[in-house]
Coordinates of C-alpha atoms in Angstrom, one line a residue:
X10 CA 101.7 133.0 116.1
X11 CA 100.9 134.4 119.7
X12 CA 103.9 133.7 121.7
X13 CA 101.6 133.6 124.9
X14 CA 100.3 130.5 123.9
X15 CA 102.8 128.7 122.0
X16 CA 102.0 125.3 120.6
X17 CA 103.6 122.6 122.5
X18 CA 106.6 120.6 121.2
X19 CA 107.2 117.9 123.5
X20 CA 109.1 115.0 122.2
X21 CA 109.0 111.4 124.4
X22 CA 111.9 109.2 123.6
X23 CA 109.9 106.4 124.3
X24 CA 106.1 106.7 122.9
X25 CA 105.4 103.2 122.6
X26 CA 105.7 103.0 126.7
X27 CA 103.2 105.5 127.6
X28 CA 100.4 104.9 125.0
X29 CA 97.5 102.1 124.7
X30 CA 96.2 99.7 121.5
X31 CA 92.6 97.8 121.3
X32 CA 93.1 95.0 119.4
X33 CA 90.6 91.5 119.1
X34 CA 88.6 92.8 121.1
X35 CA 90.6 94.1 124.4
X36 CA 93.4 96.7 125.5
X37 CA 97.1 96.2 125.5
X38 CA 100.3 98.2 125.8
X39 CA 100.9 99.9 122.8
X40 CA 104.6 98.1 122.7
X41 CA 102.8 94.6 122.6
X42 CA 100.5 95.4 119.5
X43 CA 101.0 93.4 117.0
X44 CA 99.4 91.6 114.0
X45 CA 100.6 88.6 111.8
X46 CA 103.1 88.9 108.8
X47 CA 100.3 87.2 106.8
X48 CA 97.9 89.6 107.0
X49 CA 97.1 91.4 103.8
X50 CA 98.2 94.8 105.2
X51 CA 101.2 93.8 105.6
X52 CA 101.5 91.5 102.7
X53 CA 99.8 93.6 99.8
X54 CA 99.2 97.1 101.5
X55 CA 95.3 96.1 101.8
X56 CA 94.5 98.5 104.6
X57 CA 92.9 101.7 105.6
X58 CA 93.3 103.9 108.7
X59 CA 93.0 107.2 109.8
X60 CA 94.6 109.3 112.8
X61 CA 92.6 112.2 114.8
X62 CA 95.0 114.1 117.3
X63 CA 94.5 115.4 121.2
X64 CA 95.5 118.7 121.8
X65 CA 96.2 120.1 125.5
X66 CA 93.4 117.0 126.4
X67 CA 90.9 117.6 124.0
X68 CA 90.5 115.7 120.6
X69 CA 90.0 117.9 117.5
X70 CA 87.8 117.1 114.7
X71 CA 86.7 113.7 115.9
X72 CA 83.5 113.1 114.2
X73 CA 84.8 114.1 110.6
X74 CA 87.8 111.4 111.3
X75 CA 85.3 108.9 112.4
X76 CA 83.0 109.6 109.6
X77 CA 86.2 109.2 107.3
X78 CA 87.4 106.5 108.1
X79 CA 83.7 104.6 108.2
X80 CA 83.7 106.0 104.0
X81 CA 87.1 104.0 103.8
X82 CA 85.8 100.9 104.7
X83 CA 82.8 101.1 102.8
X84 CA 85.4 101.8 99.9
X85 CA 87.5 99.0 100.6
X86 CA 84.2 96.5 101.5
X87 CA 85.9 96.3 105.2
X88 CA 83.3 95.4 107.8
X89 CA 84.1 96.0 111.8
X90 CA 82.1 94.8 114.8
X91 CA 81.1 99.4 115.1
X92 CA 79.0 101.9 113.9
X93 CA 80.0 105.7 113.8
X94 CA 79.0 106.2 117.7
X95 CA 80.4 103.1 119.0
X96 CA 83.8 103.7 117.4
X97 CA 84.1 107.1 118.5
X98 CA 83.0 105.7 122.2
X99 CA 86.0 103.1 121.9
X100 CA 88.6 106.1 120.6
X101 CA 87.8 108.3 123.6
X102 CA 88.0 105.2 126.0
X103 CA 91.2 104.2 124.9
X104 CA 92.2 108.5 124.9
X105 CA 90.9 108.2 128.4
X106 CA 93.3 105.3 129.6
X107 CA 96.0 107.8 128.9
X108 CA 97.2 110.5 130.7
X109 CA 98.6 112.3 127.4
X110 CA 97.9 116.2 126.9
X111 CA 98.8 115.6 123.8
X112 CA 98.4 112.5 121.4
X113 CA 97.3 110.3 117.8
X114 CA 94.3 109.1 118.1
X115 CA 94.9 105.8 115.1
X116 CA 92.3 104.0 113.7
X117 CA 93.7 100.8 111.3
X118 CA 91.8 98.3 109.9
X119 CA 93.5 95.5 107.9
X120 CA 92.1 92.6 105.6
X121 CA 93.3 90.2 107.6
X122 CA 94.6 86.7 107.0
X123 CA 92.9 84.2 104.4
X124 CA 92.8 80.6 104.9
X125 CA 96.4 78.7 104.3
X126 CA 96.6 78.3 100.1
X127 CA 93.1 80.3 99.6
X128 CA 93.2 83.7 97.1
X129 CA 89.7 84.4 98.1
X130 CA 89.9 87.2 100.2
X131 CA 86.2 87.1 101.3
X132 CA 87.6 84.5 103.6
X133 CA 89.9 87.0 105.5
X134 CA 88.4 88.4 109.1
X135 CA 89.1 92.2 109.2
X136 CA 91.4 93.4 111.5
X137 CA 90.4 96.7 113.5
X138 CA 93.4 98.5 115.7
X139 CA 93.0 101.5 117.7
X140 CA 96.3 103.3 118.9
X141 CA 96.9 106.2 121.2
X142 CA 100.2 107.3 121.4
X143 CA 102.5 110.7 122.0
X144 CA 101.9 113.6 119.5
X145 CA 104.6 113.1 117.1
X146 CA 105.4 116.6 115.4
X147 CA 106.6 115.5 111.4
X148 CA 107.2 119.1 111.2
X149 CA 110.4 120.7 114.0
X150 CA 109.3 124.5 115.7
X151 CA 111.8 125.7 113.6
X152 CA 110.2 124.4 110.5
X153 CA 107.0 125.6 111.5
X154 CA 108.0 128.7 112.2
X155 CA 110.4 129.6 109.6
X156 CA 108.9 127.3 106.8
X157 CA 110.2 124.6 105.2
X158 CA 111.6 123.9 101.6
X159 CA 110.1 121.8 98.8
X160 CA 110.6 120.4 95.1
X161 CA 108.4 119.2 92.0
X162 CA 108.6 115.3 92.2
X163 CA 109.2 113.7 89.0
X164 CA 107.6 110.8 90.6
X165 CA 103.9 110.3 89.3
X166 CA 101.5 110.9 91.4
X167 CA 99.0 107.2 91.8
X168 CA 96.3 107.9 89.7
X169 CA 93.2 108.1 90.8
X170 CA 91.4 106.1 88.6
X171 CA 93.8 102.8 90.4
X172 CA 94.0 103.6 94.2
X173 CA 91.3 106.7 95.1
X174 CA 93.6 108.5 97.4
X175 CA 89.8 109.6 99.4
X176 CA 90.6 106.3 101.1
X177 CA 93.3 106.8 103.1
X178 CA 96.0 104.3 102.9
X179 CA 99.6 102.9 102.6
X180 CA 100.1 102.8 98.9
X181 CA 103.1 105.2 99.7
X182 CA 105.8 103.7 97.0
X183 CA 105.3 106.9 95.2
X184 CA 105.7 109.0 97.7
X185 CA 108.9 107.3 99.2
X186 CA 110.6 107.8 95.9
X187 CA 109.9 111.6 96.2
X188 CA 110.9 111.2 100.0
X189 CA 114.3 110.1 98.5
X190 CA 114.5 112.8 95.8
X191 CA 113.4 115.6 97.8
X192 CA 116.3 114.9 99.8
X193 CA 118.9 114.1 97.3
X194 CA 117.6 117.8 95.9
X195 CA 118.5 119.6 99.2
X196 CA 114.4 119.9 100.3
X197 CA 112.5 118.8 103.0
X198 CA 109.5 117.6 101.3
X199 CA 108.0 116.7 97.4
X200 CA 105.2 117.6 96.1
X201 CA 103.8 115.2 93.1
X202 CA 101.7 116.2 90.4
X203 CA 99.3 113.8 88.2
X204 CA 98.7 112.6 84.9
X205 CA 97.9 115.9 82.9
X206 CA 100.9 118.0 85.2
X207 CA 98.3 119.2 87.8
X208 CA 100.0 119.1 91.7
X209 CA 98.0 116.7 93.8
X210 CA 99.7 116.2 97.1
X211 CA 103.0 114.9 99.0
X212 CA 103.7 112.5 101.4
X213 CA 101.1 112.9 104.3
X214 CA 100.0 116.3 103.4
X215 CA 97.7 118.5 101.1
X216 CA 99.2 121.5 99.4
X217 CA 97.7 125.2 99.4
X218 CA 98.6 128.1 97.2
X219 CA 98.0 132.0 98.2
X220 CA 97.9 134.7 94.7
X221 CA 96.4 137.4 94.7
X222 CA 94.7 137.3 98.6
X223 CA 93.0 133.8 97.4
X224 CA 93.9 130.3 99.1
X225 CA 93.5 127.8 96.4
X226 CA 93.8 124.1 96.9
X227 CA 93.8 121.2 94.2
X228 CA 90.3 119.8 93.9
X229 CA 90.9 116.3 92.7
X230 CA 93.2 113.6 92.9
X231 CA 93.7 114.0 96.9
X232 CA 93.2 113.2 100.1
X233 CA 90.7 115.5 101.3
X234 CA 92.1 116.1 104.3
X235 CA 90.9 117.0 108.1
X236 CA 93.4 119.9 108.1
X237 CA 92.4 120.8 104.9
X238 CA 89.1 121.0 105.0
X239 CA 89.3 122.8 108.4
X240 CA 91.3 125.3 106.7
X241 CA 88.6 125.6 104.2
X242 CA 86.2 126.5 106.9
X243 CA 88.0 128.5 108.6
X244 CA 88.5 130.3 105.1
X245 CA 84.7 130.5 104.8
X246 CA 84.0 131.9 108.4
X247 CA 86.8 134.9 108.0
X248 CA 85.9 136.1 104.7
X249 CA 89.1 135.1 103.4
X250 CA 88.7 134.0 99.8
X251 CA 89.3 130.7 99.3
X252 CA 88.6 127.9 96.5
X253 CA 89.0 124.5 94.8
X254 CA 90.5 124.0 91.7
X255 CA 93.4 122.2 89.9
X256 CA 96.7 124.1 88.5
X257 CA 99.9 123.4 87.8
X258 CA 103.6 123.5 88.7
X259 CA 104.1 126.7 87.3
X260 CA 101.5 128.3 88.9
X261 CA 102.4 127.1 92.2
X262 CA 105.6 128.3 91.8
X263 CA 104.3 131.9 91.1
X264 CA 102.5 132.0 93.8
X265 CA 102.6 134.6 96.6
X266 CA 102.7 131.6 99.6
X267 CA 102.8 128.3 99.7
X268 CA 101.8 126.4 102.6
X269 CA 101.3 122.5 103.7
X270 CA 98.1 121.2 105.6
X271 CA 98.3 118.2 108.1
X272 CA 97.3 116.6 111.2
X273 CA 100.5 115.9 112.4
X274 CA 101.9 119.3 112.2
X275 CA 98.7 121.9 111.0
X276 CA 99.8 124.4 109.0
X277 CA 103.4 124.3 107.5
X278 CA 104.8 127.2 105.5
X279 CA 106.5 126.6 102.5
X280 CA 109.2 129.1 101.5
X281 CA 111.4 128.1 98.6
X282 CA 110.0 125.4 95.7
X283 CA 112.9 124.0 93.6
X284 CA 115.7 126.7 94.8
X285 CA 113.4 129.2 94.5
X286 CA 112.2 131.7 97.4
X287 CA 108.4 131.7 97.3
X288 CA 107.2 135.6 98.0
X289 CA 110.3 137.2 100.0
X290 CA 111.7 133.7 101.0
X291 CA 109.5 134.1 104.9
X292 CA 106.1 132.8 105.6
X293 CA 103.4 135.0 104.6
X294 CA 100.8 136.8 106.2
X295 CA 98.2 134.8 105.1
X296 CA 99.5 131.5 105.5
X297 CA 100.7 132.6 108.9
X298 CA 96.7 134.0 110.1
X299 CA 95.6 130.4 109.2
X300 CA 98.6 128.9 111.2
X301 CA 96.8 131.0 114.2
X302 CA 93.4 130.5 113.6
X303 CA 93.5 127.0 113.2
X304 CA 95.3 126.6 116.8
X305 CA 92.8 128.7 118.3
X306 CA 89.8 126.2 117.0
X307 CA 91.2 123.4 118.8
X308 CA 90.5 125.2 122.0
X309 CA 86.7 125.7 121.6
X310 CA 83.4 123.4 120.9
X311 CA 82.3 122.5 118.0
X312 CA 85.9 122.1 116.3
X313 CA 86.8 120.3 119.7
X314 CA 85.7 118.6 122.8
X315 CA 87.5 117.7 126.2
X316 CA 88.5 114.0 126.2
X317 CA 87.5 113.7 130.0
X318 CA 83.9 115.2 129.4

């Protein structure tokens, strides 16, 4: 990473003071946001939602979060009171009431609450929230800089076939009991792998592999991710080779690098899987160009666009 321009890593110990939600129509302090214990997000885990990020005042990758989040509540038969441009207008408004440098940019939307006694969830009024708060790093300086360490779930990953994992969401009870067994192992994070053994994902973040000078990243059973996809492009632009396909847990653990994709942290290395160093045991070259590359995108049009404009 170029030390001249070091990503930021500014904690708050009190996000929920200095950000902004848009809820039934109007803005409120973030800290006063609030929906009812009824509501089917809560109750059954019937939501959607999506979070862009603001980086040094300028949001990356807006549209494609937008455009994602629109997919999920197609998928989900959700209806809200936007199209594309007018949510994207409301997201930079509520950016704008901020004075953050850097932020989450979250988009929820919730089934809402059915009539008293009624199963007939037609009936419920769909609940859209819009957050802005603090950029919360999931992943330290150390971590990004040195790597972190991972295991092999034994935890299932949801199939596909029940909950597409395209529409982003809080069926997470699989990925809390790798949470849990990832640190009963000693590791910071689990990845799970699917029906036939293939690795899909972990918990808030898509998984690459680097053999042979090729980034590889599983082709099904995921979120396609923001980061990932940016990676992809950036990939595609650089000449690096890069590709979709499915492998397994062996293969991953032969590989040369390892690294994690997501918006709340970019790109992770990951240096030892199961007690095993991955490569030398330090973030590789490879995974550590991407880690640059993607930070320099956030600084230029079209991968991102001032917030004040």
């Amino acid at each position: 990473m170029d030390s001249s321009r070091p990503v930021p890593d500014r904690s708050d110990e009190k996000p929920f003071e200095r950000g902004v939600a848009w809820l039934d129509g109007g803005f409120v302090p973030l800290s006063e946001a609030k929906v009812s214990i009824f509501d089917h997000g809560f109750t059954r885990s019937d939501a959607t939602y999506d979070v862009a990020h603001i980086y040094r005042r300028r949001v990356f990758q807006l549209d494609r979060h937008v455009a994602r989040f629109m997919r999920s509540l197609e998928g989900l038969r959700f209806k809200i009171p936007f199209d594309h441009q007018g949510l994207r207008e409301l997201l930079l408004r509520a950016a704008r009431m901020t004075a953050l440098d850097d932020a989450w940019i979250m988009m929820i939307c919730t089934r809402g609450r059915p009539p008293l006694g009624s199963r007939d969830i037609r009936q419920c009024r769909n609940n859209l929230i819009v957050c802005v708060m603090p950029f919360i790093w999931l992943a330290s300086a150390e971590q990004r800089r040195e790597g972190v360490t991972g295991t092999i779930g034994s935890t299932m990953r949801i199939p596909p076939q029940a909950v597409d994992p395209r529409i982003k969401n809080f069926h997470w009870l699989d990925f809390v009991r790798s949470i849990f067994e990832a640190q009963d192992r000693g590791a910071d994070i689990a990845i799970l792998c699917g029906q036939q053994g293939e690795v899909t994902e972990g918990a808030g973040f898509n998984v690459f592999m680097v053999k042979g000078g090729e980034v590889v990243t599983p082709a099904a059973g995921v979120l396609e991710g923001i980061t990932r996809a940016t990676i992809l492009d950036i990939c595609e632009a650089e000449g690096i080779a890069a590709q979709t396909r499915q492998f397994d847990a062996a293969t991953l653990r032969d590989a040369d690098e390892i690294f994690l994709t997501t918006t709340s942290a970019g790109v992770v290395p990951l240096v030892r899987l199961d007690g095993r160093a991955i490569g030398d045991g330090r973030p590789g070259p490879t995974t550590m160009r991407l880690h640059d590359l993607y930070w320099q995108r956030h600084e230029t049009a079209p991968w991102s666009e001032p917030v004040d404009a």
